[in-house]
Amino acid sequence: MTTSLPTTTSVPQRVERFPDSLVRSVLVLATIAITADQWHTSPIVWRPLATALVVLSSACAVASIFPWTSLPSWQRVAIVALFAASGALVLPLAHSTWVTALFAYLATGVAGAKLASRRAAIGIAVGASLIAAAMSWEVLQAAPHSDAWPWWLGLTVGLPVYGGIVNRYRLDAVFAAQQAVDEAHRAAEVDARAARTEQERTAQKVHDVVDQLELAETLMEQGADLEALIAVRRAHAVAAESITGPRPAEQASGADPLPGAPP
């Protein structure tokens, strides 16, 4: 007695497309363009550091537009963490440009949308919120007349992570629904082909029965009653086979079901 091992079927995964989120792509490009336009005319706290952080945030933001299908999980986490940290650090330094603050919020939104691990996404969002709040506090202490944001406002940086998670779940649900529809169409096509095959087989059997009955009628007219009886039995066997299928013994041997019947 042999036992068959259960076969596992691979579940297709959703592939990221370019761009995965058109709204996020527009926000990223607009944030970079407006920041570059306002950078030289706006008061910036610790400008060299802020400039380096903006360049780093911009690079990560542009990278988030493209699909990350070929990247392993740890590289995704590293890019998002770097994006979130740089965006959170530059937020209080360049608050006067008002749009530069979007880098931190975009980063946490990307964490929810790009990372498969919800725990990692939320952890990065919480970390970015704490970094933004701590950096805002530090800027207020070091430059009290810089008109910086209140430190507690940095705690809101992590909120977009939930929007990113919801959007990723929505895309996954749409993909799963499309896969189910495609699978249903494939199953319907298989059933239709099987039905057509069965119809063709039945039509052939009916044709064989008619041929045998016509042969039997011709033999009876010629007085060959025995041969006619054999033809009638053949027609009966073909009709029965079209309903129940061939008997196992006949399938194994391929022998004629009527002994003594002419070929």
Backbone as a ProteinNet text record, in pm:
[ID]
protein_1_A
[PRIMARY]
MTTSLPTTTSVPQRVERFPDSLVRSVLVLATIAITADQWHTSPIVWRPLATALVVLSSACAVASIFPWTSLPSWQRVAIVALFAASGALVLPLAHSTWVTALFAYLATGVAGAKLASRRAAIGIAVGASLIAAAMSWEVLQAAPHSDAWPWWLGLTVGLPVYGGIVNRYRLDAVFAAQQAVDEAHRAAEVDARAARTEQERTAQKVHDVVDQLELAETLMEQGADLEALIAVRRAHAVAAESITGPRPAEQASGADPLPGAPP
[TERTIARY]
85.7	0	88.9	65.4	145.9	63.2	126.5	59.3	117.4	32.5	75.8	93.7	204.8	231.2	148.5	96.5	18.1	105.5	53.2	125.9	87.7	187	163.7	168.9	73.9	69.1	117.1	202.4	256	150.9	135.7	39.8	108.6	54.6	120.2	115.8	226.3	237.3	220	165.5	147.1	282.9	298.8	423	402.2	496.7	487.7	500.5	428.6	433.4	483	518.7	569.1	463	418.2	440.6	333.5	369.1	272.8	165.1	202.9	107.4	133	41.2	59.2	57.3	-27	-35	97.4	155.8	283.5	392.9	390.8	492.6	484.7	362.9	346.1	392.4	358.5	400.2	552.3	615.9	761.9	827.3	786.9	848.4	817.4	695.4	660.1	738.2	754	829.2	974.4	1035.7	1175.5	1189.1	1097.9	1106.9	1086.7	985.8	957.2	1067.9	1119.6	1229.8	1352.2	1384.2	1500.3	1479.5	1356.1	1328.6	1337.9	1296.6	1293.9	1420.7	1509.1	1619.9	1713.4	1747.7	1846.9	1789.3	1658.5	1597.2	1532.2	1535	1469.7	1573.9	1541.1	1633.9	1637.2	1755.3	1774	1863	1825.2	1904.7	2010.6	2135.5	2245.8	2243.1	2261.3	2241.7	2323.6	2453.2	2527.7	2466.2	2430.6	2368.5	2232.1	2154.4	2022.2	2031.2	2129.7	2145.9	2177.6	2267.3	2301	2178.7	2099.7	1980.6	1875.1	1860.5	1763.9	1804.9	1933.9	1982.1	1956.3	1985	1961.9	1813.3	1729.5	1584.8	1531.8	1582.2	1537.1	1572.6	1694.5	1736.1	1647.4	1620	1533.2	1390.8	1344.4	1208.8	1193.8	1292.8	1288.4	1294.3	1376.2	1384.9	1252.1	1174	1045.8	942.4	964.7	869.4	876.2	996.3	1018.3	984.1	952.1	923.5	1046.3	1022.1	1129	1118.1	1067.4	1041.3	1168.2	1279.9	1403.9	1483.3	1439	1513.6	1472.3	1569.1	1532.9	1472.8	1413.8	1340.7	1431.8	1553.2	1640.3	1682.9	1698.4	1732.8	1615	1495.5	1377.6	1369.6	1388.2	1382.8	1492.3	1612.1	1723.3	1695.5	1642.7	1614.4	1506	1400.1	1290.2	1335.8	1414.4	1464.1	1552.5	1637.6	1723.8	1640.1	1537.7	1447.1	1375.1	1322.4	1247.5	1337.2	1458	1548.3	1592.6	1631.3	1675.9	1561.5	1442.5	1327.6	1288.5	1295	1260.2	1363.3	1492.6	1596.7	1591	1557	1557.8	1430.3	1329	1200.6	1214.7	1276	1285.9	1394.1	1487.2	1594.3	1549.6	1456.7	1413.3	1263	1209.9	1064.5	1016	1105.3	1063.3	1028.2	1075.1	1038.2	900.4	843.2	714.1	691.7	740.7	716.7	821.3	936.9	1040.9	994.2	901.3	847.8	778.9	739.1	669.4	759.4	890.5	979.8	956	943.6	923.6	790.1	685.7	553.9	549.6	618.1	626.1	700.4	804.1	883.7	800.8	722.8	642.8	530.2	478.3	380.2	440.8	564.4	635.5	660.2	689.9	710.6	587.6	470.5	348.8	319.7	356.7	323.1	423.5	551.2	656.4	697.6	680.3	730.6	621.9	656.6	559.7	531.5	628.9	612.4	546.5	427.2	358.7	430.6	491.8	565.3	684.5	756.9	871.7	826.5	716.3	666.6	626.5	551.7	508.7	628.5	724.4	843.7	921.5	936.4	1005.6	926.6	793.9	711.1	723.4	720.6	735.3	873.5	975.9	1110	1124	1064.7	1070	998.4	887.6	815.6	900	965.3	1049	1170.1	1229.2	1344.1	1302	1187.9	1140.4	1111	1047.4	1016.4	1144.4	1240	1365.6	1447.2	1450.5	1526.2	1460.6	1328.8	1259.3	1290.8	1294.9	1329.9	1473.1	1563	1702.3	1719.1	1648.4	1656.7	1601.9	1493.8	1436.7	1532.9	1607.9	1703.1	1827.1	1874.4	1996.2	1971.1	1854.2	1821.1	1680.3	1664	1529.1	1457.2	1527.5	1463.3	1444.9	1454	1443.4	1298.7	1204.7	1062.7	1037.2	1098.8	1083.7	947.5	915	789.9	794.1	678.1	676.5	716.2	785.6	839.7	732.5	615.5	511.2	453.6	469.5	417.8	495.9	620.1	697.5	639.9	560.1	500	396.9	351.2	252.4	316.6	449.7	519.2	481.9	457.6	431.9	292.1	200.8	62	41.5	111.7	86.9	117	184.7	213.8	85.7	-18.9	-145.2	-209.8	-196.3	-246.8	-171.8	-38.6	38.9	0.6	-22.9	-63.2	-198.9	-293.1	-426.7	-419.1	-337.1	-324.2	-262.7	-163.2	-102.8	-203.3	-281.5	-384.2	-488.9	-521.3	-619.8	-566.8	-440.4	-381.5	-372.7	-338.3	-331.5	-469.8	-573.4	-708.9	-755.2	-724.4	-760.4	-687.9	-559.8	-482.4	-540.3	-575.3	-632.2	-766	-847.1	-975.2	-954.4	-856.6	-827.9	-777.5	-694.7	-646.7	-762	-858.3	-973.7	-1058.5	-1076.1	-1152.3	-1081.1	-950	-873.6	-881.5	-873.3	-882.1	-1020.1	-1124.4	-1259.9	-1274.5	-1214.2	-1220.1	-1146.6	-1030	-956.1	-1034.9	-1098.3	-1178.6	-1297.2	-1359.4	-1471.9	-1426.5	-1307.9	-1256.2	-1227.4	-1172.2	-1145.6	-1276.3	-1378.4	-1508.1	-1570.3	-1555.7	-1612.6	-1544	-1409.6	-1337.9	-1378.2	-1395.4	-1437.9	-1577.5	-1666.6	-1802.6	-1801.2	-1716	-1708.2	-1652.8	-1553.4	-1498.2	-1602.2	-1680.3	-1784.7	-1892.5	-1928.6	-2027.4	-1977.8	-1849.6	-1793.9	-1790.2	-1756.3	-1752.8	-1892.3	-1991.3	-2128.3	-2178.2	-2146.5	-2188.6	-2127.1	-1999.1	-1934	-1999.7	-2034.9	-2100.4	-2236.1	-2311.5	-2442.4	-2425.8	-2322	-2294.9	-2261.7	-2184.1	-2150.3	-2274.5	-2362.8	-2487	-2571	-2583.9	-2663.2	-2602	-2468.2	-2400.9	-2428.5	-2424	-2447.8	-2593.2	-2686	-2827.4	-2854.4	-2793	-2809.3	-2749.3	-2633.4	-2572.9	-2663.4	-2721	-2811.4	-2932	-2986.6	-3101.4	-3064.2	-2946.2	-2901.6	-2880.6	-2821.1	-2797.5	-2927.9	-3026.8	-3156.4	-3223.8	-3208.8	-3266.8	-3198.9	-3070.2	-2996.8	-3013.8	-3087.3	-3111.6	-3003.2	-2908.2	-2800.1	-2844.1	-2931.6	-2989.8	-2885.7	-2792.7	-2693.4	-2603.5	-2555.7	-2473.3	-2550.4	-2680.7	-2764	-2778.9	-2796.5	-2808.4	-2679.7	-2565.7	-2438.3	-2426.7	-2470.8	-2465.3	-2554.8	-2674.2	-2764.9	-2701.8	-2638.6	-2572.4	-2458.4	-2385.3	-2280.4	-2338.2	-2448.7	-2512.1	-2555	-2608.5	-2649	-2527.5	-2415.3	-2295.3	-2239.9	-2240.4	-2190.3	-2278.4	-2411.4	-2503.1	-2482.6	-2465.1	-2442.1	-2309.7	-2207.8	-2076.7	-2080.9	-2161.6	-2172.1	-2235.4	-2310.6	-2375.7	-2288.9	-2236.5	-2164	-2013.5	-1965.2	-1822	-1786.2	-1668.8	-1627.9	-1602.8	-1630.4	-1606.4	-1457.4	-1416	-1272.4	-1200.4	-1262.9	-1197.4	-1172.1	-1269.8	-1252.9	-1146.1	-1139.3	-1036.1	-897.6	-883.1	-751.6	-706.7	-799.8	-761.2	-783.5	-878.6	-912.4	-986.6	-1039.7	-1105.8	-1245.2	-1297.2	-1434.3	-1530.4	-1632.4	-1723.6	-1812.1	-1819.3	-1905.7	-1819.7	-1805.2	-1723.3	-1782.2	-1693.6	-1738.1	-1784.6	-1782.6	-1829.1	-1721.7	-1762.6	-1665	-1597.1	-1474.4	-1402.9	-1462.2
-120	0	124.4	207.5	328.9	449	543.3	666.7	780.5	866.8	981.5	1102.7	1171	1290	1405.9	1491.1	1605.7	1703.2	1751.2	1848.6	1988.6	2075.8	2214.5	2301.4	2388	2479.8	2616	2676.2	2807.5	2914.7	3003.7	3112.2	3230.3	3278.2	3391	3516.5	3589.8	3711.7	3833.3	3938.9	4061.6	4123.5	4162.5	4225.3	4375.9	4448.5	4594.2	4646.1	4751.7	4812.8	4955.8	5013.8	5151.4	5241.5	5346.5	5361.8	5286.8	5235.5	5161.5	5254.3	5377.3	5476.2	5607.7	5647	5769.5	5892.3	5891.1	6005.3	6025	5915.3	5926.2	5974.2	5928.5	5970.5	6120.2	6171.4	6315.1	6394.3	6347.8	6416.9	6418.9	6306.6	6300.2	6401	6400.3	6491.2	6637	6664.6	6802.4	6848.6	6760.5	6797.2	6829.4	6746.6	6770.9	6901	6925	7044.8	7172.9	7175.3	7295.2	7319.2	7210	7225.1	7285.8	7235.3	7290.4	7436.9	7474.7	7614	7707.3	7660.8	7745.3	7736.7	7643.7	7614.9	7734.8	7803.9	7910.7	8041.3	8054.3	8179.5	8166.6	8049.1	8027.8	8013.9	8061.1	8042.5	7896.3	7840	7698.8	7689	7610.2	7585.7	7480	7510.6	7418.1	7373.1	7468	7445.3	7328.6	7315.1	7202.1	7066.4	7048.1	6922.6	6906	7013.8	7006.6	6975	7031.5	7005	6858.3	6802.5	6660.7	6571.9	6605.9	6526.5	6537.9	6656.1	6673.5	6592.7	6594.4	6514.7	6366.2	6319.3	6179	6144.8	6232.8	6209.2	6207.6	6297.8	6304	6176.2	6125.6	6001.8	5884.6	5873.1	5765.7	5782.4	5907.5	5932.4	5892.5	5926.5	5886.5	5734.7	5669.9	5523.8	5458.4	5524.5	5465.2	5464.4	5542.9	5545.1	5415.7	5358.8	5242.2	5113.3	5007.4	4878.7	4823.7	4756.9	4695.6	4543.9	4489.2	4345.8	4263.8	4310.2	4232.5	4253.3	4344	4372.1	4276.5	4220.2	4138.9	4225.5	4159.9	4232.1	4325	4279.3	4361.2	4488.6	4483.8	4604.4	4702.6	4650.1	4737.3	4808.6	4731.3	4790.3	4895.1	4866.8	4960.7	5092	5082.7	5203.8	5286.9	5220.7	5292.8	5354.6	5280	5333.9	5456	5450	5564.4	5684.3	5656.5	5760.8	5825.8	5744.4	5797.1	5877	5826.3	5895.8	6030.2	6032.6	6159.2	6258.6	6210.1	6300.4	6357.2	6272.3	6319.7	6418.3	6397.3	6487.2	6623.4	6625.1	6752.8	6833.4	6770	6838.9	6967.7	6966.8	7092.4	7187.4	7134.8	7219.8	7309	7259.8	7334.3	7356.8	7383.1	7401.3	7523.9	7620.4	7743	7720.3	7608.9	7579.4	7514.1	7483.2	7420.5	7290.1	7275.1	7152.1	7045.1	7085.9	6988.8	6891.3	6934.8	6846.6	6724.2	6732.3	6618.4	6496.4	6514.2	6399.2	6297.2	6343.2	6251.2	6178	6250.2	6187.5	6091.2	6128.4	6037.3	5909.9	5923.9	5807.1	5705.6	5751.5	5656.6	5597	5675.1	5618.6	5510.2	5531.4	5430.6	5305.1	5323.6	5207.9	5117.8	5177.2	5096.5	5033.1	5101.6	5051.4	4950.3	4965	4882.4	4762.8	4771.4	4665.1	4561.3	4434.1	4327.3	4307.5	4336.8	4320.8	4445.6	4428.2	4541.5	4586.9	4493.6	4529.5	4618.4	4583.4	4665.5	4803.3	4809.8	4939.3	5029.3	4973.7	5053.8	5091.4	5001.1	5032.5	5149.2	5149.7	5261.3	5390.7	5382.7	5502.7	5559.8	5471.9	5518.2	5579.3	5514.5	5568.3	5704.4	5721.1	5850.5	5957.8	5923.3	6020.4	6066.1	5971.8	6006.4	6089.8	6054.4	6131.9	6275.2	6289.2	6423	6505.7	6444.6	6517.7	6555.9	6461.8	6491	6597.1	6590.5	6689.2	6826.4	6831.2	6959.2	7020.9	6938.1	6987	7040.2	6968.8	7011.2	7143.5	7159.5	7284.1	7400	7378	7483.9	7524.4	7429	7460.6	7531.9	7486.9	7543.8	7675.2	7688.5	7810.7	7853.4	7914.3	7947.2	8050.5	8125.1	8227.6	8181.1	8053.6	8003	7981.6	8004.4	7984.3	7841.4	7744.7	7604.7	7551.8	7435	7369.6	7327.9	7320.6	7262.6	7116	7071.6	6936	6828.5	6851.7	6749.2	6727.9	6825.6	6808.1	6699.7	6675.8	6569.1	6430.7	6417.2	6286.5	6244.5	6336.9	6303.2	6245.9	6241.8	6194.9	6050.9	5968.4	5827	5792.6	5888.1	5856.4	5802.5	5851.7	5799.8	5651.6	5588.3	5447.2	5365.5	5408.4	5334.5	5348.6	5466.7	5482.7	5394.4	5383.6	5295.6	5149.9	5106.9	4967.7	4939.4	5031.5	5013.9	5006.2	5091.7	5089.9	4959.1	4909.1	4781.3	4667.5	4666.5	4563.7	4573.6	4696.8	4714.6	4657.8	4687.6	4634.5	4482	4426.3	4280.6	4217.6	4283.5	4230.2	4234.5	4343.4	4353	4245.7	4224.8	4122.6	3983.5	3954.3	3823.9	3802.2	3908	3895.9	3869.4	3937.5	3915.6	3773.9	3723.6	3586.5	3486.9	3513.9	3424.9	3425.9	3544	3553.4	3477.4	3494.2	3423.7	3272.8	3229.3	3086.3	3031.7	3110.2	3067.7	3058.2	3153.1	3147	3023.4	2993.3	2875	2747.4	2740.3	2622.4	2608.8	2722.3	2717.8	2670.7	2714.2	2669.9	2519.4	2469.4	2326.3	2247.3	2294.7	2227	2230.6	2343.6	2354.2	2258.1	2248.9	2153.8	2010.4	1977.4	1842.6	1812.8	1914.2	1893.9	1872.4	1949.5	1931.2	1793	1748.9	1615.6	1507.9	1521.7	1423.3	1423.6	1542.5	1550.7	1482.7	1506	1442.4	1290.9	1243.3	1099.1	1038.5	1106.5	1056.6	1055.3	1162.5	1167.7	1054.2	1021.5	911.7	778.1	761.2	637.3	622.4	731.3	727.1	690.1	748.2	716.4	568.8	512.7	369.9	283	322.9	245.6	245.1	362.4	371.3	284.2	286.5	204.7	56.5	10.8	-129.6	-169.4	-78	-108.5	-114.8	-25	-29.4	-156.8	-199.3	-324.2	-443.3	-440.6	-549.8	-556.2	-440.3	-437.3	-493.2	-459.6	-509.5	-659.9	-709.6	-852.9	-931.2	-873.6	-941.5	-950.3	-846.6	-849.8	-954.8	-982.2	-1082.5	-1222.7	-1233.7	-1363.2	-1408.1	-1323.4	-1359.6	-1321.5	-1402.2	-1367.6	-1368.4	-1465.7	-1473.8	-1350.3	-1314.2	-1194.3	-1068.2	-1064.1	-950.1	-941.9	-1060	-1061.1	-1010.7	-1052.3	-1005.3	-853.1	-800	-655.3	-582.1	-640.8	-578.1	-579.2	-691.1	-697.9	-595.7	-580.2	-478.7	-338.7	-310.9	-180.5	-161.1	-268.3	-260.9	-235.7	-306.6	-289.2	-148.3	-93.2	43.5	143.2	123.8	213.7	207.3	83.3	69.6	132.1	116.3	173.3	325.6	384.7	530.8	586.3	499.9	545.1	515.6	392.7	350.6	347	357.1	344.6	199.2	170.6	32.9	-44.2	-172.1	-256.5	-270.9	-289.7	-297.4	-406.3	-523.4	-632.8	-595.5	-523.3	-483.9	-377.6	-287.2	-184.2	-246.4	-351.5	-410	-491.8	-567.8	-657.3	-598.3	-507.6	-452.8	-554.7	-663.3	-770.5	-727.6	-792.7	-767.4	-822.4	-743.4	-789.5	-905.3	-931.4	-1038.7	-1149.1	-1259.8	-1367.9	-1417.9	-1445.7	-1497.8	-1394.8	-1267.2	-1163.7	-1140.3	-1116.4	-1087.6	-954.8	-939.3	-814.3	-701.8
0	0	0	-96.2	-108.5	-70.6	-6.7	32.9	-45.8	-93.9	-173	-83.1	-100.1	-20.4	-72.4	16	-28.8	-104.3	-214.2	-295.7	-253.3	-250.3	-211	-335	-350	-463.1	-417.6	-498.6	-464.6	-489.9	-393.6	-406.1	-474	-585.4	-652.5	-567.1	-570	-491.8	-582.9	-524.5	-602.3	-633.8	-757.8	-803.2	-806.5	-747.1	-749.1	-891.7	-919.4	-1051.6	-1039	-1151.2	-1152.4	-1215	-1144.4	-999.9	-923.6	-808.2	-727.6	-672	-640	-590.4	-663.6	-747.8	-825.2	-734.5	-632.5	-541.1	-468.8	-418.3	-348.8	-443.1	-566.3	-663.3	-689.9	-705.5	-728.7	-607.4	-485.8	-364.6	-349.7	-381.7	-371.4	-464.9	-590.9	-688.3	-655.2	-610.5	-574.7	-452.1	-353.5	-232.8	-266.6	-349.9	-387.7	-466	-560.1	-643.8	-562	-474.3	-395.3	-292.5	-232.6	-136.9	-204.6	-323.8	-395.8	-430.7	-463	-500	-379.1	-260.5	-142.2	-57.1	-88.4	1.8	21.1	-85.1	-75.6	-21.3	-19.7	25.9	163	223.7	352.8	462.7	582.7	695.3	738.2	741.1	773.9	897.3	993.1	1112	1078.6	1112.1	1085.5	938.8	848.8	705.2	648.2	677.2	619.2	653.2	782.4	822.5	755.9	753	692.1	543	475	331.9	306.5	386.7	370.2	396	496.1	528	418.1	359	250.6	128.2	96.5	-17.4	6.6	127.1	160	155.4	210.4	208.4	65.6	-19	-157.5	-233.1	-208.9	-275.7	-234.5	-105.3	-57.3	-108.9	-116.4	-164.8	-311.2	-393	-534.6	-547.1	-465.5	-469.4	-433.6	-347.7	-306	-417.1	-522.1	-633.6	-713.7	-723.5	-808.7	-734.5	-810.4	-745.4	-673.4	-561.5	-483.6	-486.4	-595.4	-602.3	-585.2	-642.1	-638.1	-509.2	-423.7	-301.1	-190.1	-116	0.4	110.4	208.6	312.7	391.9	422.8	507.8	436	303.6	229.9	226.1	215.5	220.7	356	460.9	594.9	611.3	559.4	573.7	499.9	377.9	300.5	368.5	412.4	476.4	608.2	685.3	812.1	788.3	687.2	654.6	608.9	528.2	481	599	689.1	803.4	897.3	923.2	1015	958.3	830.9	770.9	760.2	724.8	716.5	851.4	955.5	1089.5	1142.2	1110.9	1158.7	1091.1	961.7	889.1	914.1	967.6	987.1	1069	1187.7	1263.5	1212.2	1131.3	1082.1	966.7	886.4	768.2	769.9	889.1	899.9	823.7	798.6	731.5	585.6	529	390	383.1	496.6	520.1	444.3	324.5	248.9	280.3	333.6	366.4	473.7	556.8	661.2	603.1	475.3	415.4	401.2	399.5	385.5	495.5	619	730.9	719.2	680.3	667.1	548.4	439.7	325.8	363.5	445.7	484.1	561.4	657.4	734.5	649.7	554.9	462.9	375.6	330.5	252.5	337.2	465	553.5	555	565.6	565.3	431.4	322.1	188.5	136.5	172.9	113.5	197.2	328.7	415.3	440.9	418.5	441.3	590	674.4	818.7	877.1	928.6	989.6	1116.5	1187.9	1309.6	1275.5	1167.6	1127.5	1082.7	1008.7	960.8	1076.7	1172.4	1287	1374.4	1387.4	1465.9	1406.4	1273.5	1207.6	1224.8	1214.8	1230.5	1372.1	1471.2	1609.8	1630.8	1577.5	1589.9	1523.9	1404.8	1336.5	1416.9	1478.6	1561.9	1680.2	1745.1	1859.7	1816.8	1701.2	1652.7	1619.7	1553.4	1517.6	1641.8	1741.8	1864.7	1939.1	1946.4	2017.1	1944.1	1811.2	1735	1745	1745.5	1761.8	1897.6	1999.8	2133.7	2136.3	2072.2	2070	1996.4	1884.2	1808	1889.2	1960.5	2044.9	2156.2	2208.1	2314.1	2258.4	2140.5	2083.4	2012.1	1951.2	1877.4	1916.6	2033.5	2083	1997.7	1917.2	1834.2	1689.3	1666.5	1528.7	1485.1	1575.3	1543.5	1494.6	1562	1522.2	1566.2	1510.8	1547.6	1694.1	1759.7	1895.3	1888.9	1993.3	1990.6	1976.8	2037.7	2035.7	1896.4	1807.4	1672.1	1596.8	1638.6	1575.8	1600.7	1705.1	1734.6	1630.3	1546.9	1443.2	1317.3	1314.3	1194.1	1159.5	1258.5	1233.1	1187.8	1187.8	1155	1013.2	910	774.2	755.4	851	834.8	822.9	890.2	884.2	747.1	686.6	550.5	452.9	469.8	382.9	399.4	523.9	548.3	486	502.7	444.9	292.9	232.5	86.9	38.1	111.6	72.2	85	191.6	207.4	96.2	56.7	-51.3	-182.8	-214.2	-337.3	-333.1	-216.9	-203.6	-221.6	-167.6	-180.8	-326.4	-396	-537.6	-618.8	-587	-657.3	-631	-505.1	-471.3	-542.1	-549.4	-618.8	-768.2	-828.5	-970.2	-993.8	-901	-913.6	-904.4	-815.2	-802.3	-929.6	-988.6	-1114.2	-1225.5	-1235.9	-1338.9	-1319.5	-1193.8	-1165.9	-1202.4	-1174	-1211	-1362.7	-1435.2	-1581.8	-1634.1	-1576	-1620.2	-1591.6	-1473.6	-1440.4	-1535.8	-1571.3	-1665.3	-1802.4	-1845.8	-1974.4	-1975	-1862.9	-1852.6	-1857.7	-1786	-1787.1	-1926.3	-1995.6	-2129.9	-2226.1	-2215.3	-2301.5	-2271.6	-2142.4	-2105.1	-2158	-2151.8	-2203.4	-2354.1	-2425.5	-2571.1	-2606.6	-2530	-2554.8	-2532.1	-2425.9	-2396.7	-2505	-2553	-2659.5	-2787.5	-2817.5	-2937.8	-2922.8	-2801.6	-2778.8	-2791.4	-2734.7	-2742.3	-2886.1	-2961.1	-3101	-3181.9	-3152.7	-3222.5	-3188.7	-3059.4	-3019.3	-3086.7	-3093.4	-3159.9	-3307.5	-3368.7	-3509.1	-3526.1	-3431.7	-3438.6	-3421.9	-3329.2	-3309.5	-3436.2	-3498.2	-3620.9	-3730	-3739.8	-3842.1	-3818.5	-3693.1	-3662.3	-3692	-3658.9	-3686.7	-3836.6	-3911.8	-4057.3	-4114.9	-4058.7	-4102	-4070.2	-3948.9	-3910.5	-4003.8	-4039.2	-4130.6	-4267.6	-4316.8	-4446.4	-4443	-4331	-4319.3	-4309.8	-4241.3	-4231.3	-4367.1	-4447.3	-4581.6	-4668.5	-4637.3	-4713.3	-4654.7	-4545.1	-4483.6	-4388.9	-4362.2	-4269	-4128.6	-4070.8	-3940.9	-3828.5	-3831.8	-3725.6	-3724.9	-3845.4	-3855	-3814.6	-3848.9	-3811.6	-3660.8	-3595.7	-3450.4	-3385.3	-3442.4	-3388.7	-3403	-3515.7	-3537.2	-3438.2	-3411.4	-3314.8	-3175.2	-3139.6	-3008.4	-2999.5	-3111.3	-3111.4	-3089.3	-3155.1	-3136.7	-2991.8	-2931	-2791.2	-2700.7	-2729.3	-2646.9	-2658.7	-2782.9	-2801.3	-2728.4	-2734.1	-2664.7	-2513.7	-2461	-2317.2	-2276.1	-2361.4	-2329.4	-2329.4	-2417.7	-2420.8	-2294.8	-2222.9	-2099.6	-1977.9	-1969.5	-1849.8	-1868.4	-1992.1	-2017.3	-2040.8	-2097	-2123.8	-1995.5	-1999.8	-1882.7	-1858.3	-1730.4	-1698.7	-1776.5	-1791.1	-1861.9	-2006.9	-2067.1	-2206.3	-2219.1	-2120.5	-2124.3	-2114.6	-2029.1	-2006.9	-2128.2	-2187.9	-2296.2	-2432.4	-2443.5	-2574	-2658.7	-2596.9	-2671.2	-2711.1	-2812.7	-2858.4	-2754.9	-2712.2	-2606.1	-2652.1	-2781.4	-2830.5	-2889.5	-2820	-2872.9	-3004.1	-3095.7	-3222.7	-3319.4	-3281.1	-3373.6	-3478.3	-3603.4	-3708	-3682.3	-3727	-3703.3	-3784.1
[MASK]
+++++++++++++++++++++++++++++++++++++++++++++++++++++++++++++++++++++++++++++++++++++++++++++++++++++++++++++++++++++++++++++++++++++++++++++++++++++++++++++++++++++++++++++++++++++++++++++++++++++++++++++++++++++++++++++++++++++++++++++++++++++++++++++++++++++++

